[in-house]
Short mmCIF file of N, CA and C in Angstrom, two decimals:
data_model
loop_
_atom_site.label_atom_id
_atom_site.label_comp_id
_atom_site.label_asym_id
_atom_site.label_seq_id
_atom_site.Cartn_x
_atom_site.Cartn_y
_atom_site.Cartn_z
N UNK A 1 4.49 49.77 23.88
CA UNK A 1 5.09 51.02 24.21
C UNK A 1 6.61 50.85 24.14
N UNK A 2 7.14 51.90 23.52
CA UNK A 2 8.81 51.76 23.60
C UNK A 2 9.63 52.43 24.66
N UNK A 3 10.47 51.57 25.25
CA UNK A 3 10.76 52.16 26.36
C UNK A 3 12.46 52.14 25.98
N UNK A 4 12.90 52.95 26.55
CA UNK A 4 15.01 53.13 26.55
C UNK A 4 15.20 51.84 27.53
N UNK A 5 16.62 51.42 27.54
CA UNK A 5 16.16 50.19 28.08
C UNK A 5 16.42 50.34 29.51
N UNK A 6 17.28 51.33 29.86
CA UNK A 6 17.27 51.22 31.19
C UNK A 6 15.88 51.26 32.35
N UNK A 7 15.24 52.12 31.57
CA UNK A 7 13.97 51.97 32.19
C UNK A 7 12.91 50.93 32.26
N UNK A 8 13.07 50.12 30.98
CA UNK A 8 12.67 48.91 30.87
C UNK A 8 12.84 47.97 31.99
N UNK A 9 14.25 48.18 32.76
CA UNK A 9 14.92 47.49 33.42
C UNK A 9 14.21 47.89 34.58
N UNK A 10 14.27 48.85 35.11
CA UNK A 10 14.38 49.20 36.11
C UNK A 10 12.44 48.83 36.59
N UNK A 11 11.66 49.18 35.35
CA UNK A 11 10.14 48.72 35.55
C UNK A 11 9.76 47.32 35.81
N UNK A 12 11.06 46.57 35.43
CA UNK A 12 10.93 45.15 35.65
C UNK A 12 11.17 45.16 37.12
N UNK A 13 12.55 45.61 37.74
CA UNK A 13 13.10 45.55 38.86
C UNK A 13 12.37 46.08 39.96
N UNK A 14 11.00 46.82 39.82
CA UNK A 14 10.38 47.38 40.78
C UNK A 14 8.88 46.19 40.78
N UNK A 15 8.18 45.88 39.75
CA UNK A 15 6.95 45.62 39.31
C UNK A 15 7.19 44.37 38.63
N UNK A 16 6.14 43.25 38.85
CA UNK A 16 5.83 41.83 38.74
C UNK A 16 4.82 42.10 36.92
N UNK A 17 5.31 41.26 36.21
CA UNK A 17 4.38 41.49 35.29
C UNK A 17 2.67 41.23 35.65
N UNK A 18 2.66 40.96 36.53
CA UNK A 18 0.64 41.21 36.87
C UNK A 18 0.60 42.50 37.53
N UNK A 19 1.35 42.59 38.18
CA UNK A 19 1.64 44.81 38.36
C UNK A 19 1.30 45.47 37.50
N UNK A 20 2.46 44.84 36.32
CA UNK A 20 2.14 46.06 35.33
C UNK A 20 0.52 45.86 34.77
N UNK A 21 0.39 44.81 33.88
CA UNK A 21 -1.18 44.08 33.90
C UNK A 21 -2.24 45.08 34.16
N UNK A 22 -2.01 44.38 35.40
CA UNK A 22 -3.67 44.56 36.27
C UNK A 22 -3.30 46.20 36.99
N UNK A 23 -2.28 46.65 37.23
CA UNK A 23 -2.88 48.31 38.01
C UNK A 23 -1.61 49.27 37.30
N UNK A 24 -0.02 48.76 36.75
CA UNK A 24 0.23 50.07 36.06
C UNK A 24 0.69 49.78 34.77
N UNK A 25 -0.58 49.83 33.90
CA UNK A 25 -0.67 49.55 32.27
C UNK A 25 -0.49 50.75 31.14
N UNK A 26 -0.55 51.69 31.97
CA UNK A 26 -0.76 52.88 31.10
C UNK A 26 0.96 53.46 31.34
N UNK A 27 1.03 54.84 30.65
CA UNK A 27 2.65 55.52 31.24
C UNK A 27 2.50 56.34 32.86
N UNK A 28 0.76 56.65 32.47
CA UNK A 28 0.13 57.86 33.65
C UNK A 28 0.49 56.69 34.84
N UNK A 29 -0.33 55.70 34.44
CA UNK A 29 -0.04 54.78 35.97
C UNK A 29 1.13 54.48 36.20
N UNK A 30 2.22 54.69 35.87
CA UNK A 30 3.15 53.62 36.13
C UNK A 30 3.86 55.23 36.79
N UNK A 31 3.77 56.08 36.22
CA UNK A 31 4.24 57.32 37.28
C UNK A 31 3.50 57.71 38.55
N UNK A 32 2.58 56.72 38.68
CA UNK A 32 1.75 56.95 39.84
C UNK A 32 2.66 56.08 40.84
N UNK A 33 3.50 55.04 40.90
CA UNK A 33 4.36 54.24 41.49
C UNK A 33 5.66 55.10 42.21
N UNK A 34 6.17 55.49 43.44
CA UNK A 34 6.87 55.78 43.99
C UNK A 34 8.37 55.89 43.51
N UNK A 35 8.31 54.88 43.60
CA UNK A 35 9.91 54.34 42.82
C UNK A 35 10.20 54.52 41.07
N UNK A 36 8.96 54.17 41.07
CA UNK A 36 9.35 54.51 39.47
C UNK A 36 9.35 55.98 39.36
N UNK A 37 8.32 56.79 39.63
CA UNK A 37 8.10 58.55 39.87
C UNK A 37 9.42 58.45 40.18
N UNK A 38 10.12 58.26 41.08
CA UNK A 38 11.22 58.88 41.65
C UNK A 38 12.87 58.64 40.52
N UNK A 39 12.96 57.40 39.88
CA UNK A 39 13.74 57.00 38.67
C UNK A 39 13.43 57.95 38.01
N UNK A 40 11.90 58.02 37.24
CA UNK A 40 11.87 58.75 35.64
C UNK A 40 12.06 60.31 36.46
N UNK A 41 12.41 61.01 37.54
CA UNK A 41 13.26 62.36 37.95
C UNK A 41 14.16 62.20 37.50
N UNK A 42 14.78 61.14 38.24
CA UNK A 42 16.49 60.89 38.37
C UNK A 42 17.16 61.10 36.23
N UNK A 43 16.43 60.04 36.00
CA UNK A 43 16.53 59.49 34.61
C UNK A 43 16.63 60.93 33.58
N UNK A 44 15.45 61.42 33.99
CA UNK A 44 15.23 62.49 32.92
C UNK A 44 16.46 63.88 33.09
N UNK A 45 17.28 63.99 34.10
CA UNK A 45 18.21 64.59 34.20
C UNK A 45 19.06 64.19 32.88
N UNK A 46 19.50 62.75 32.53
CA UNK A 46 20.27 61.96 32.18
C UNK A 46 20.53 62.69 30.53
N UNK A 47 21.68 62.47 29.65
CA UNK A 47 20.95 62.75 28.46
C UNK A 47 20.92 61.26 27.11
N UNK A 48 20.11 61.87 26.48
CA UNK A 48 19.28 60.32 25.75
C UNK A 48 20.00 59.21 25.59
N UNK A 49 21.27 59.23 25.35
CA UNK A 49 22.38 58.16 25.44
C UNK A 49 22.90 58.02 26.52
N UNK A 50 22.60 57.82 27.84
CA UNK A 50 22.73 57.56 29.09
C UNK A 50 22.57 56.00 29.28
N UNK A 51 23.72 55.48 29.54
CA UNK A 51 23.41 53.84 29.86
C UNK A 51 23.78 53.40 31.41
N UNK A 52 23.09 52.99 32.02
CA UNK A 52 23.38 52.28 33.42
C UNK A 52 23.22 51.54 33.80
N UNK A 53 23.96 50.23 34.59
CA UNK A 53 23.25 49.01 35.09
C UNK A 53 22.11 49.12 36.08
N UNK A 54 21.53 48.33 36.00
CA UNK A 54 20.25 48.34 37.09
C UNK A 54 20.84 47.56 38.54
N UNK A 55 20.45 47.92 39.28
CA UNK A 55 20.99 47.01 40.64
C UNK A 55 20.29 45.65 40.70
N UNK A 56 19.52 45.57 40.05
CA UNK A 56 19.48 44.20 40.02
C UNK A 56 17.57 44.22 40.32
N UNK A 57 17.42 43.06 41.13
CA UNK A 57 15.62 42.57 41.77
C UNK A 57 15.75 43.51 42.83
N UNK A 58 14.77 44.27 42.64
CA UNK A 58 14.18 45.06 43.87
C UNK A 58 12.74 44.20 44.74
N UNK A 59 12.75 43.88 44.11
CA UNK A 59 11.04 43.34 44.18
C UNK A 59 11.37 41.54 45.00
N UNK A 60 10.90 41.22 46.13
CA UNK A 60 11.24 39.73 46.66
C UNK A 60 10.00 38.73 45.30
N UNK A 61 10.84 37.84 45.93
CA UNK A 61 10.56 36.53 45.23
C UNK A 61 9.26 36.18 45.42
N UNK A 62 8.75 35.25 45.05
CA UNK A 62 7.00 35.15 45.22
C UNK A 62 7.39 33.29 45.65
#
């Protein structure tokens, strides 16, 4: 799936790659996620050439 990259980023910064994996693999699932639902709002305001840093790891360490 092709993603813009900020969002790329930001799906990393919320979700562990066995997240995405095993429960949000699809686009439907991954808008089922709080944080992400709440970004792709924010985001989609944005227009297509919109670049932003990500704040960084949201997600603790394992």
């Amino acid at each position: 799936m092709l993603l813009h990259h900020i969002c790329h980023k930001e799906i990393h910064a919320t979700l562990s790659e066995a997240e995405l994996a095993r429960v949000y693999n699809t686009p439907e699932a991954l808008l089922t996620h709080p944080r992400i639902a709440k970004f792709a709002r924010w985001v989609a305001k944005r227009p297509p050439d919109f670049l932003s840093r990500s704040e960084g790891k949201r997600r603790p360490r394992r």
